[in-house]
């Protein structure tokens, strides 16, 4: 069993920054590829960013490319999402996810929820205009 706990959400003005953290426990973090998704009210859960288990590859949704950055610290069992130049449309609950099983993370599967085995409870990000 794996537990994922997100933190770092909050209320920020447009143009501001936030850094989300996702702390993992219960299994070897270093072999998991990690992803971030988000869900705004009344919408589907959408892919935001992902990083492979080795950290050698990262993937981003077009809507946040150039503004968000994903990274990981295996020594702390933590993955981060640095969010800059935030916009009101970035308002959502942000979820962390871990992929231990199945095929390797690629551009073909990175944005699919079924690729990931474990999910956190989410953290709210609100961007005011």
PDB file of N, CA and C in Angstrom, residues 27-126:
ATOM      1  N   UNK A  27       6.073   2.360   0.255  1.00  0.00           N
ATOM      2  CA  UNK A  27       6.680   1.544  -0.786  1.00  0.00           C
ATOM      3  C   UNK A  27       7.887   2.289  -1.334  1.00  0.00           C
ATOM      4  N   UNK A  28       8.746   1.585  -2.034  1.00  0.00           N
ATOM      5  CA  UNK A  28       9.955   2.208  -2.546  1.00  0.00           C
ATOM      6  C   UNK A  28       9.610   3.292  -3.558  1.00  0.00           C
ATOM      7  N   UNK A  29       9.803   4.516  -3.150  1.00  0.00           N
ATOM      8  CA  UNK A  29       9.424   5.653  -3.980  1.00  0.00           C
ATOM      9  C   UNK A  29      10.265   5.737  -5.242  1.00  0.00           C
ATOM     10  N   UNK A  30      11.507   5.333  -5.134  1.00  0.00           N
ATOM     11  CA  UNK A  30      12.428   5.529  -6.243  1.00  0.00           C
ATOM     12  C   UNK A  30      12.086   4.763  -7.502  1.00  0.00           C
ATOM     13  N   UNK A  31      11.192   3.758  -7.413  1.00  0.00           N
ATOM     14  CA  UNK A  31      10.836   2.993  -8.610  1.00  0.00           C
ATOM     15  C   UNK A  31       9.516   3.453  -9.213  1.00  0.00           C
ATOM     16  N   UNK A  32       8.913   4.470  -8.638  1.00  0.00           N
ATOM     17  CA  UNK A  32       7.606   4.935  -9.114  1.00  0.00           C
ATOM     18  C   UNK A  32       7.744   6.151 -10.009  1.00  0.00           C
ATOM     19  N   UNK A  33       7.050   6.114 -11.124  1.00  0.00           N
ATOM     20  CA  UNK A  33       6.855   7.335 -11.894  1.00  0.00           C
ATOM     21  C   UNK A  33       5.713   8.111 -11.250  1.00  0.00           C
ATOM     22  N   UNK A  34       5.814   9.415 -11.264  1.00  0.00           N
ATOM     23  CA  UNK A  34       4.875  10.245 -10.529  1.00  0.00           C
ATOM     24  C   UNK A  34       4.208  11.247 -11.457  1.00  0.00           C
ATOM     25  N   UNK A  35       2.964  11.543 -11.162  1.00  0.00           N
ATOM     26  CA  UNK A  35       2.222  12.494 -11.988  1.00  0.00           C
ATOM     27  C   UNK A  35       1.395  13.443 -11.148  1.00  0.00           C
ATOM     28  N   UNK A  36       1.034  14.550 -11.758  1.00  0.00           N
ATOM     29  CA  UNK A  36       0.102  15.508 -11.183  1.00  0.00           C
ATOM     30  C   UNK A  36      -1.080  15.668 -12.154  1.00  0.00           C
ATOM     31  N   UNK A  37      -2.264  15.643 -11.590  1.00  0.00           N
ATOM     32  CA  UNK A  37      -3.490  15.895 -12.324  1.00  0.00           C
ATOM     33  C   UNK A  37      -4.251  17.000 -11.605  1.00  0.00           C
ATOM     34  N   UNK A  38      -5.242  17.563 -12.258  1.00  0.00           N
ATOM     35  CA  UNK A  38      -6.081  18.564 -11.595  1.00  0.00           C
ATOM     36  C   UNK A  38      -7.512  18.433 -12.066  1.00  0.00           C
ATOM     37  N   UNK A  39      -8.418  18.877 -11.204  1.00  0.00           N
ATOM     38  CA  UNK A  39      -9.840  18.791 -11.519  1.00  0.00           C
ATOM     39  C   UNK A  39     -10.541  20.042 -11.015  1.00  0.00           C
ATOM     40  N   UNK A  40     -11.112  20.790 -11.939  1.00  0.00           N
ATOM     41  CA  UNK A  40     -11.929  21.947 -11.597  1.00  0.00           C
ATOM     42  C   UNK A  40     -13.380  21.501 -11.449  1.00  0.00           C
ATOM     43  N   UNK A  41     -14.185  22.253 -10.717  1.00  0.00           N
ATOM     44  CA  UNK A  41     -15.591  21.867 -10.524  1.00  0.00           C
ATOM     45  C   UNK A  41     -16.316  21.648 -11.854  1.00  0.00           C
ATOM     46  N   UNK A  42     -17.014  20.523 -11.953  1.00  0.00           N
ATOM     47  CA  UNK A  42     -17.806  20.237 -13.139  1.00  0.00           C
ATOM     48  C   UNK A  42     -17.012  19.772 -14.343  1.00  0.00           C
ATOM     49  N   UNK A  43     -15.732  19.485 -14.143  1.00  0.00           N
ATOM     50  CA  UNK A  43     -14.900  19.036 -15.264  1.00  0.00           C
ATOM     51  C   UNK A  43     -14.263  17.691 -14.949  1.00  0.00           C
ATOM     52  N   UNK A  44     -13.635  17.098 -15.963  1.00  0.00           N
ATOM     53  CA  UNK A  44     -12.900  15.855 -15.762  1.00  0.00           C
ATOM     54  C   UNK A  44     -11.554  16.129 -15.118  1.00  0.00           C
ATOM     55  N   UNK A  45     -10.960  15.101 -14.583  1.00  0.00           N
ATOM     56  CA  UNK A  45      -9.616  15.204 -14.044  1.00  0.00           C
ATOM     57  C   UNK A  45      -8.644  15.214 -15.214  1.00  0.00           C
ATOM     58  N   UNK A  46      -7.818  16.236 -15.272  1.00  0.00           N
ATOM     59  CA  UNK A  46      -6.912  16.424 -16.405  1.00  0.00           C
ATOM     60  C   UNK A  46      -5.452  16.263 -15.997  1.00  0.00           C
ATOM     61  N   UNK A  47      -4.690  15.738 -16.910  1.00  0.00           N
ATOM     62  CA  UNK A  47      -3.246  15.587 -16.707  1.00  0.00           C
ATOM     63  C   UNK A  47      -2.571  16.955 -16.662  1.00  0.00           C
ATOM     64  N   UNK A  48      -1.590  17.085 -15.774  1.00  0.00           N
ATOM     65  CA  UNK A  48      -0.813  18.322 -15.669  1.00  0.00           C
ATOM     66  C   UNK A  48       0.655  18.078 -16.004  1.00  0.00           C
ATOM     67  N   UNK A  49       1.276  17.138 -15.278  1.00  0.00           N
ATOM     68  CA  UNK A  49       2.703  16.896 -15.462  1.00  0.00           C
ATOM     69  C   UNK A  49       3.059  15.529 -14.911  1.00  0.00           C
ATOM     70  N   UNK A  50       4.190  14.982 -15.380  1.00  0.00           N
ATOM     71  CA  UNK A  50       4.661  13.697 -14.875  1.00  0.00           C
ATOM     72  C   UNK A  50       6.170  13.625 -14.997  1.00  0.00           C
ATOM     73  N   UNK A  51       6.744  12.741 -14.185  1.00  0.00           N
ATOM     74  CA  UNK A  51       8.182  12.526 -14.204  1.00  0.00           C
ATOM     75  C   UNK A  51       8.440  11.038 -14.036  1.00  0.00           C
ATOM     76  N   UNK A  52       9.361  10.496 -14.828  1.00  0.00           N
ATOM     77  CA  UNK A  52       9.656   9.075 -14.758  1.00  0.00           C
ATOM     78  C   UNK A  52      10.399   8.738 -13.466  1.00  0.00           C
ATOM     79  N   UNK A  53      10.499   7.430 -13.180  1.00  0.00           N
ATOM     80  CA  UNK A  53      11.101   6.998 -11.928  1.00  0.00           C
ATOM     81  C   UNK A  53      12.545   7.449 -11.821  1.00  0.00           C
ATOM     82  N   UNK A  54      13.219   7.533 -12.951  1.00  0.00           N
ATOM     83  CA  UNK A  54      14.630   7.934 -12.938  1.00  0.00           C
ATOM     84  C   UNK A  54      14.802   9.450 -12.909  1.00  0.00           C
ATOM     85  N   UNK A  55      13.722  10.166 -13.201  1.00  0.00           N
ATOM     86  CA  UNK A  55      13.817  11.620 -13.288  1.00  0.00           C
ATOM     87  C   UNK A  55      14.347  12.108 -14.623  1.00  0.00           C
ATOM     88  N   UNK A  56      14.622  11.182 -15.522  1.00  0.00           N
ATOM     89  CA  UNK A  56      15.260  11.568 -16.775  1.00  0.00           C
ATOM     90  C   UNK A  56      14.280  12.148 -17.794  1.00  0.00           C
ATOM     91  N   UNK A  57      13.011  11.841 -17.626  1.00  0.00           N
ATOM     92  CA  UNK A  57      12.002  12.346 -18.551  1.00  0.00           C
ATOM     93  C   UNK A  57      10.868  13.035 -17.796  1.00  0.00           C
ATOM     94  N   UNK A  58      10.448  14.167 -18.329  1.00  0.00           N
ATOM     95  CA  UNK A  58       9.295  14.884 -17.784  1.00  0.00           C
ATOM     96  C   UNK A  58       8.304  15.159 -18.915  1.00  0.00           C
ATOM     97  N   UNK A  59       7.047  15.280 -18.533  1.00  0.00           N
ATOM     98  CA  UNK A  59       5.984  15.497 -19.493  1.00  0.00           C
ATOM     99  C   UNK A  59       5.068  16.586 -18.946  1.00  0.00           C
ATOM    100  N   UNK A  60       4.532  17.421 -19.835  1.00  0.00           N
ATOM    101  CA  UNK A  60       3.669  18.518 -19.415  1.00  0.00           C
ATOM    102  C   UNK A  60       2.480  18.663 -20.351  1.00  0.00           C
ATOM    103  N   UNK A  61       1.362  19.056 -19.775  1.00  0.00           N
ATOM    104  CA  UNK A  61       0.212  19.427 -20.587  1.00  0.00           C
ATOM    105  C   UNK A  61       0.514  20.743 -21.299  1.00  0.00           C
ATOM    106  N   UNK A  62      -0.026  20.897 -22.482  1.00  0.00           N
ATOM    107  CA  UNK A  62       0.228  22.110 -23.260  1.00  0.00           C
ATOM    108  C   UNK A  62      -0.225  23.369 -22.513  1.00  0.00           C
ATOM    109  N   UNK A  63      -1.289  23.256 -21.737  1.00  0.00           N
ATOM    110  CA  UNK A  63      -1.864  24.423 -21.070  1.00  0.00           C
ATOM    111  C   UNK A  63      -0.951  25.015 -19.998  1.00  0.00           C
ATOM    112  N   UNK A  64      -0.003  24.250 -19.512  1.00  0.00           N
ATOM    113  CA  UNK A  64       0.872  24.742 -18.434  1.00  0.00           C
ATOM    114  C   UNK A  64       2.342  24.722 -18.818  1.00  0.00           C
ATOM    115  N   UNK A  65       2.646  24.301 -20.004  1.00  0.00           N
ATOM    116  CA  UNK A  65       4.031  24.210 -20.446  1.00  0.00           C
ATOM    117  C   UNK A  65       4.706  25.575 -20.384  1.00  0.00           C
ATOM    118  N   UNK A  66       5.892  25.599 -19.802  1.00  0.00           N
ATOM    119  CA  UNK A  66       6.624  26.844 -19.659  1.00  0.00           C
ATOM    120  C   UNK A  66       6.325  27.591 -18.374  1.00  0.00           C
ATOM    121  N   UNK A  67       5.246  27.202 -17.679  1.00  0.00           N
ATOM    122  CA  UNK A  67       4.880  27.865 -16.421  1.00  0.00           C
ATOM    123  C   UNK A  67       5.064  26.943 -15.221  1.00  0.00           C
ATOM    124  N   UNK A  68       4.846  25.645 -15.406  1.00  0.00           N
ATOM    125  CA  UNK A  68       4.949  24.678 -14.319  1.00  0.00           C
ATOM    126  C   UNK A  68       6.180  23.810 -14.527  1.00  0.00           C
ATOM    127  N   UNK A  69       6.704  23.299 -13.418  1.00  0.00           N
ATOM    128  CA  UNK A  69       7.863  22.414 -13.484  1.00  0.00           C
ATOM    129  C   UNK A  69       7.712  21.308 -12.447  1.00  0.00           C
ATOM    130  N   UNK A  70       7.914  20.064 -12.871  1.00  0.00           N
ATOM    131  CA  UNK A  70       7.841  18.925 -11.963  1.00  0.00           C
ATOM    132  C   UNK A  70       9.253  18.453 -11.635  1.00  0.00           C
ATOM    133  N   UNK A  71       9.457  18.055 -10.387  1.00  0.00           N
ATOM    134  CA  UNK A  71      10.754  17.532  -9.971  1.00  0.00           C
ATOM    135  C   UNK A  71      10.527  16.539  -8.850  1.00  0.00           C
ATOM    136  N   UNK A  72      11.572  15.791  -8.505  1.00  0.00           N
ATOM    137  CA  UNK A  72      11.445  14.798  -7.453  1.00  0.00           C
ATOM    138  C   UNK A  72      12.714  14.783  -6.621  1.00  0.00           C
ATOM    139  N   UNK A  73      12.547  14.431  -5.358  1.00  0.00           N
ATOM    140  CA  UNK A  73      13.658  14.242  -4.443  1.00  0.00           C
ATOM    141  C   UNK A  73      13.465  12.867  -3.814  1.00  0.00           C
ATOM    142  N   UNK A  74      14.172  11.865  -4.337  1.00  0.00           N
ATOM    143  CA  UNK A  74      13.980  10.509  -3.854  1.00  0.00           C
ATOM    144  C   UNK A  74      14.460  10.341  -2.413  1.00  0.00           C
ATOM    145  N   UNK A  75      15.391  11.154  -1.987  1.00  0.00           N
ATOM    146  CA  UNK A  75      15.854  11.089  -0.608  1.00  0.00           C
ATOM    147  C   UNK A  75      14.772  11.488   0.373  1.00  0.00           C
ATOM    148  N   UNK A  76      13.834  12.315  -0.087  1.00  0.00           N
ATOM    149  CA  UNK A  76      12.726  12.762   0.755  1.00  0.00           C
ATOM    150  C   UNK A  76      11.406  12.106   0.366  1.00  0.00           C
ATOM    151  N   UNK A  77      11.454  11.180  -0.599  1.00  0.00           N
ATOM    152  CA  UNK A  77      10.228  10.519  -1.082  1.00  0.00           C
ATOM    153  C   UNK A  77       9.165  11.540  -1.465  1.00  0.00           C
ATOM    154  N   UNK A  78       9.571  12.563  -2.161  1.00  0.00           N
ATOM    155  CA  UNK A  78       8.673  13.672  -2.449  1.00  0.00           C
ATOM    156  C   UNK A  78       8.793  14.103  -3.908  1.00  0.00           C
ATOM    157  N   UNK A  79       7.648  14.422  -4.492  1.00  0.00           N
ATOM    158  CA  UNK A  79       7.616  15.017  -5.817  1.00  0.00           C
ATOM    159  C   UNK A  79       7.007  16.407  -5.686  1.00  0.00           C
ATOM    160  N   UNK A  80       7.506  17.328  -6.495  1.00  0.00           N
ATOM    161  CA  UNK A  80       7.086  18.726  -6.408  1.00  0.00           C
ATOM    162  C   UNK A  80       6.477  19.190  -7.723  1.00  0.00           C
ATOM    163  N   UNK A  81       5.605  20.175  -7.610  1.00  0.00           N
ATOM    164  CA  UNK A  81       5.089  20.866  -8.782  1.00  0.00           C
ATOM    165  C   UNK A  81       5.233  22.355  -8.527  1.00  0.00           C
ATOM    166  N   UNK A  82       6.196  22.960  -9.194  1.00  0.00           N
ATOM    167  CA  UNK A  82       6.426  24.396  -9.095  1.00  0.00           C
ATOM    168  C   UNK A  82       5.533  25.079 -10.113  1.00  0.00           C
ATOM    169  N   UNK A  83       4.679  25.991  -9.640  1.00  0.00           N
ATOM    170  CA  UNK A  83       3.708  26.642 -10.516  1.00  0.00           C
ATOM    171  C   UNK A  83       3.955  28.146 -10.504  1.00  0.00           C
ATOM    172  N   UNK A  84       4.254  28.693 -11.664  1.00  0.00           N
ATOM    173  CA  UNK A  84       4.519  30.113 -11.811  1.00  0.00           C
ATOM    174  C   UNK A  84       3.527  30.742 -12.790  1.00  0.00           C
ATOM    175  N   UNK A  85       3.458  32.068 -12.758  1.00  0.00           N
ATOM    176  CA  UNK A  85       2.557  32.804 -13.664  1.00  0.00           C
ATOM    177  C   UNK A  85       1.157  32.211 -13.647  1.00  0.00           C
ATOM    178  N   UNK A  86       0.657  31.987 -12.451  1.00  0.00           N
ATOM    179  CA  UNK A  86      -0.639  31.330 -12.314  1.00  0.00           C
ATOM    180  C   UNK A  86      -1.764  32.175 -12.877  1.00  0.00           C
ATOM    181  N   UNK A  87      -2.755  31.478 -13.429  1.00  0.00           N
ATOM    182  CA  UNK A  87      -3.915  32.110 -14.047  1.00  0.00           C
ATOM    183  C   UNK A  87      -5.184  31.631 -13.337  1.00  0.00           C
ATOM    184  N   UNK A  88      -6.253  32.404 -13.401  1.00  0.00           N
ATOM    185  CA  UNK A  88      -7.506  31.940 -12.771  1.00  0.00           C
ATOM    186  C   UNK A  88      -7.946  30.571 -13.275  1.00  0.00           C
ATOM    187  N   UNK A  89      -7.658  30.258 -14.524  1.00  0.00           N
ATOM    188  CA  UNK A  89      -8.050  28.950 -15.068  1.00  0.00           C
ATOM    189  C   UNK A  89      -7.218  27.800 -14.522  1.00  0.00           C
ATOM    190  N   UNK A  90      -6.205  28.093 -13.740  1.00  0.00           N
ATOM    191  CA  UNK A  90      -5.440  27.040 -13.052  1.00  0.00           C
ATOM    192  C   UNK A  90      -6.129  26.614 -11.762  1.00  0.00           C
ATOM    193  N   UNK A  91      -7.186  27.301 -11.387  1.00  0.00           N
ATOM    194  CA  UNK A  91      -7.915  26.945 -10.167  1.00  0.00           C
ATOM    195  C   UNK A  91      -8.492  25.543 -10.277  1.00  0.00           C
ATOM    196  N   UNK A  92      -8.166  24.703  -9.315  1.00  0.00           N
ATOM    197  CA  UNK A  92      -8.595  23.303  -9.330  1.00  0.00           C
ATOM    198  C   UNK A  92      -8.100  22.614  -8.072  1.00  0.00           C
ATOM    199  N   UNK A  93      -8.579  21.399  -7.878  1.00  0.00           N
ATOM    200  CA  UNK A  93      -7.966  20.504  -6.899  1.00  0.00           C
ATOM    201  C   UNK A  93      -6.857  19.752  -7.632  1.00  0.00           C
ATOM    202  N   UNK A  94      -5.670  19.770  -7.053  1.00  0.00           N
ATOM    203  CA  UNK A  94      -4.518  19.118  -7.667  1.00  0.00           C
ATOM    204  C   UNK A  94      -4.235  17.801  -6.955  1.00  0.00           C
ATOM    205  N   UNK A  95      -4.090  16.748  -7.756  1.00  0.00           N
ATOM    206  CA  UNK A  95      -3.871  15.401  -7.243  1.00  0.00           C
ATOM    207  C   UNK A  95      -2.508  14.870  -7.672  1.00  0.00           C
ATOM    208  N   UNK A  96      -1.876  14.203  -6.741  1.00  0.00           N
ATOM    209  CA  UNK A  96      -0.628  13.501  -7.005  1.00  0.00           C
ATOM    210  C   UNK A  96      -0.954  12.035  -7.271  1.00  0.00           C
ATOM    211  N   UNK A  97      -0.199  11.400  -8.174  1.00  0.00           N
ATOM    212  CA  UNK A  97      -0.427   9.996  -8.491  1.00  0.00           C
ATOM    213  C   UNK A  97       0.900   9.279  -8.684  1.00  0.00           C
ATOM    214  N   UNK A  98       0.901   7.979  -8.370  1.00  0.00           N
ATOM    215  CA  UNK A  98       2.107   7.168  -8.489  1.00  0.00           C
ATOM    216  C   UNK A  98       1.834   5.944  -9.357  1.00  0.00           C
ATOM    217  N   UNK A  99       2.784   5.660 -10.230  1.00  0.00           N
ATOM    218  CA  UNK A  99       2.680   4.503 -11.114  1.00  0.00           C
ATOM    219  C   UNK A  99       3.812   3.538 -10.809  1.00  0.00           C
ATOM    220  N   UNK A 100       3.443   2.352 -10.290  1.00  0.00           N
ATOM    221  CA  UNK A 100       4.439   1.329  -9.985  1.00  0.00           C
ATOM    222  C   UNK A 100       4.393   0.191 -10.998  1.00  0.00           C
ATOM    223  N   UNK A 101       3.227  -0.096 -11.505  1.00  0.00           N
ATOM    224  CA  UNK A 101       3.051  -1.267 -12.343  1.00  0.00           C
ATOM    225  C   UNK A 101       2.848  -0.864 -13.792  1.00  0.00           C
ATOM    226  N   UNK A 102       2.719  -1.868 -14.641  1.00  0.00           N
ATOM    227  CA  UNK A 102       2.355  -1.600 -16.013  1.00  0.00           C
ATOM    228  C   UNK A 102       3.535  -1.139 -16.838  1.00  0.00           C
ATOM    229  N   UNK A 103       3.254  -0.660 -18.032  1.00  0.00           N
ATOM    230  CA  UNK A 103       4.324  -0.252 -18.946  1.00  0.00           C
ATOM    231  C   UNK A 103       5.022   1.005 -18.466  1.00  0.00           C
ATOM    232  N   UNK A 104       6.177   1.225 -19.016  1.00  0.00           N
ATOM    233  CA  UNK A 104       6.937   2.429 -18.685  1.00  0.00           C
ATOM    234  C   UNK A 104       6.155   3.668 -19.108  1.00  0.00           C
ATOM    235  N   UNK A 105       6.406   4.751 -18.401  1.00  0.00           N
ATOM    236  CA  UNK A 105       5.739   6.011 -18.703  1.00  0.00           C
ATOM    237  C   UNK A 105       6.243   6.537 -20.042  1.00  0.00           C
ATOM    238  N   UNK A 106       5.309   6.824 -20.954  1.00  0.00           N
ATOM    239  CA  UNK A 106       5.668   7.397 -22.243  1.00  0.00           C
ATOM    240  C   UNK A 106       4.652   8.480 -22.584  1.00  0.00           C
ATOM    241  N   UNK A 107       4.906   9.189 -23.640  1.00  0.00           N
ATOM    242  CA  UNK A 107       3.976  10.228 -24.062  1.00  0.00           C
ATOM    243  C   UNK A 107       2.615   9.652 -24.445  1.00  0.00           C
ATOM    244  N   UNK A 108       2.591   8.358 -24.728  1.00  0.00           N
ATOM    245  CA  UNK A 108       1.332   7.722 -25.141  1.00  0.00           C
ATOM    246  C   UNK A 108       0.419   7.413 -23.965  1.00  0.00           C
ATOM    247  N   UNK A 109       0.989   7.250 -22.765  1.00  0.00           N
ATOM    248  CA  UNK A 109       0.164   6.844 -21.629  1.00  0.00           C
ATOM    249  C   UNK A 109       0.239   7.783 -20.434  1.00  0.00           C
ATOM    250  N   UNK A 110       1.084   8.774 -20.485  1.00  0.00           N
ATOM    251  CA  UNK A 110       1.366   9.603 -19.319  1.00  0.00           C
ATOM    252  C   UNK A 110       0.138  10.394 -18.856  1.00  0.00           C
ATOM    253  N   UNK A 111      -0.766  10.694 -19.773  1.00  0.00           N
ATOM    254  CA  UNK A 111      -1.916  11.515 -19.413  1.00  0.00           C
ATOM    255  C   UNK A 111      -3.175  10.706 -19.113  1.00  0.00           C
ATOM    256  N   UNK A 112      -3.013   9.377 -19.017  1.00  0.00           N
ATOM    257  CA  UNK A 112      -4.158   8.514 -18.740  1.00  0.00           C
ATOM    258  C   UNK A 112      -4.224   8.177 -17.261  1.00  0.00           C
ATOM    259  N   UNK A 113      -5.379   8.388 -16.638  1.00  0.00           N
ATOM    260  CA  UNK A 113      -5.517   8.091 -15.211  1.00  0.00           C
ATOM    261  C   UNK A 113      -5.228   6.637 -14.912  1.00  0.00           C
ATOM    262  N   UNK A 114      -5.578   5.736 -15.815  1.00  0.00           N
ATOM    263  CA  UNK A 114      -5.392   4.303 -15.572  1.00  0.00           C
ATOM    264  C   UNK A 114      -3.917   3.898 -15.525  1.00  0.00           C
ATOM    265  N   UNK A 115      -3.032   4.757 -15.958  1.00  0.00           N
ATOM    266  CA  UNK A 115      -1.596   4.464 -15.887  1.00  0.00           C
ATOM    267  C   UNK A 115      -1.106   4.441 -14.441  1.00  0.00           C
ATOM    268  N   UNK A 116      -1.807   5.135 -13.560  1.00  0.00           N
ATOM    269  CA  UNK A 116      -1.355   5.345 -12.192  1.00  0.00           C
ATOM    270  C   UNK A 116      -2.096   4.426 -11.227  1.00  0.00           C
ATOM    271  N   UNK A 117      -1.365   3.937 -10.221  1.00  0.00           N
ATOM    272  CA  UNK A 117      -1.908   2.954  -9.295  1.00  0.00           C
ATOM    273  C   UNK A 117      -2.425   3.555  -7.995  1.00  0.00           C
ATOM    274  N   UNK A 118      -1.854   4.655  -7.588  1.00  0.00           N
ATOM    275  CA  UNK A 118      -2.206   5.257  -6.301  1.00  0.00           C
ATOM    276  C   UNK A 118      -2.413   6.755  -6.481  1.00  0.00           C
ATOM    277  N   UNK A 119      -3.320   7.285  -5.667  1.00  0.00           N
ATOM    278  CA  UNK A 119      -3.676   8.705  -5.755  1.00  0.00           C
ATOM    279  C   UNK A 119      -3.721   9.328  -4.357  1.00  0.00           C
ATOM    280  N   UNK A 120      -3.369  10.602  -4.304  1.00  0.00           N
ATOM    281  CA  UNK A 120      -3.521  11.344  -3.065  1.00  0.00           C
ATOM    282  C   UNK A 120      -4.921  11.904  -2.947  1.00  0.00           C
ATOM    283  N   UNK A 121      -5.154  12.625  -1.865  1.00  0.00           N
ATOM    284  CA  UNK A 121      -6.487  13.147  -1.584  1.00  0.00           C
ATOM    285  C   UNK A 121      -6.736  14.512  -2.231  1.00  0.00           C
ATOM    286  N   UNK A 122      -5.698  15.130  -2.717  1.00  0.00           N
ATOM    287  CA  UNK A 122      -5.831  16.395  -3.424  1.00  0.00           C
ATOM    288  C   UNK A 122      -5.581  17.607  -2.552  1.00  0.00           C
ATOM    289  N   UNK A 123      -5.157  18.693  -3.173  1.00  0.00           N
ATOM    290  CA  UNK A 123      -4.971  19.968  -2.492  1.00  0.00           C
ATOM    291  C   UNK A 123      -5.544  21.064  -3.379  1.00  0.00           C
ATOM    292  N   UNK A 124      -6.281  21.984  -2.759  1.00  0.00           N
ATOM    293  CA  UNK A 124      -6.979  23.020  -3.517  1.00  0.00           C
ATOM    294  C   UNK A 124      -6.033  24.161  -3.867  1.00  0.00           C
ATOM    295  N   UNK A 125      -6.081  24.565  -5.120  1.00  0.00           N
ATOM    296  CA  UNK A 125      -5.368  25.757  -5.580  1.00  0.00           C
ATOM    297  C   UNK A 125      -6.408  26.715  -6.146  1.00  0.00           C
ATOM    298  N   UNK A 126      -6.425  27.926  -5.624  1.00  0.00           N
ATOM    299  CA  UNK A 126      -7.354  28.940  -6.093  1.00  0.00           C
ATOM    300  C   UNK A 126      -6.569  30.169  -6.536  1.00  0.00           C
TER     301      UNK A 126
END
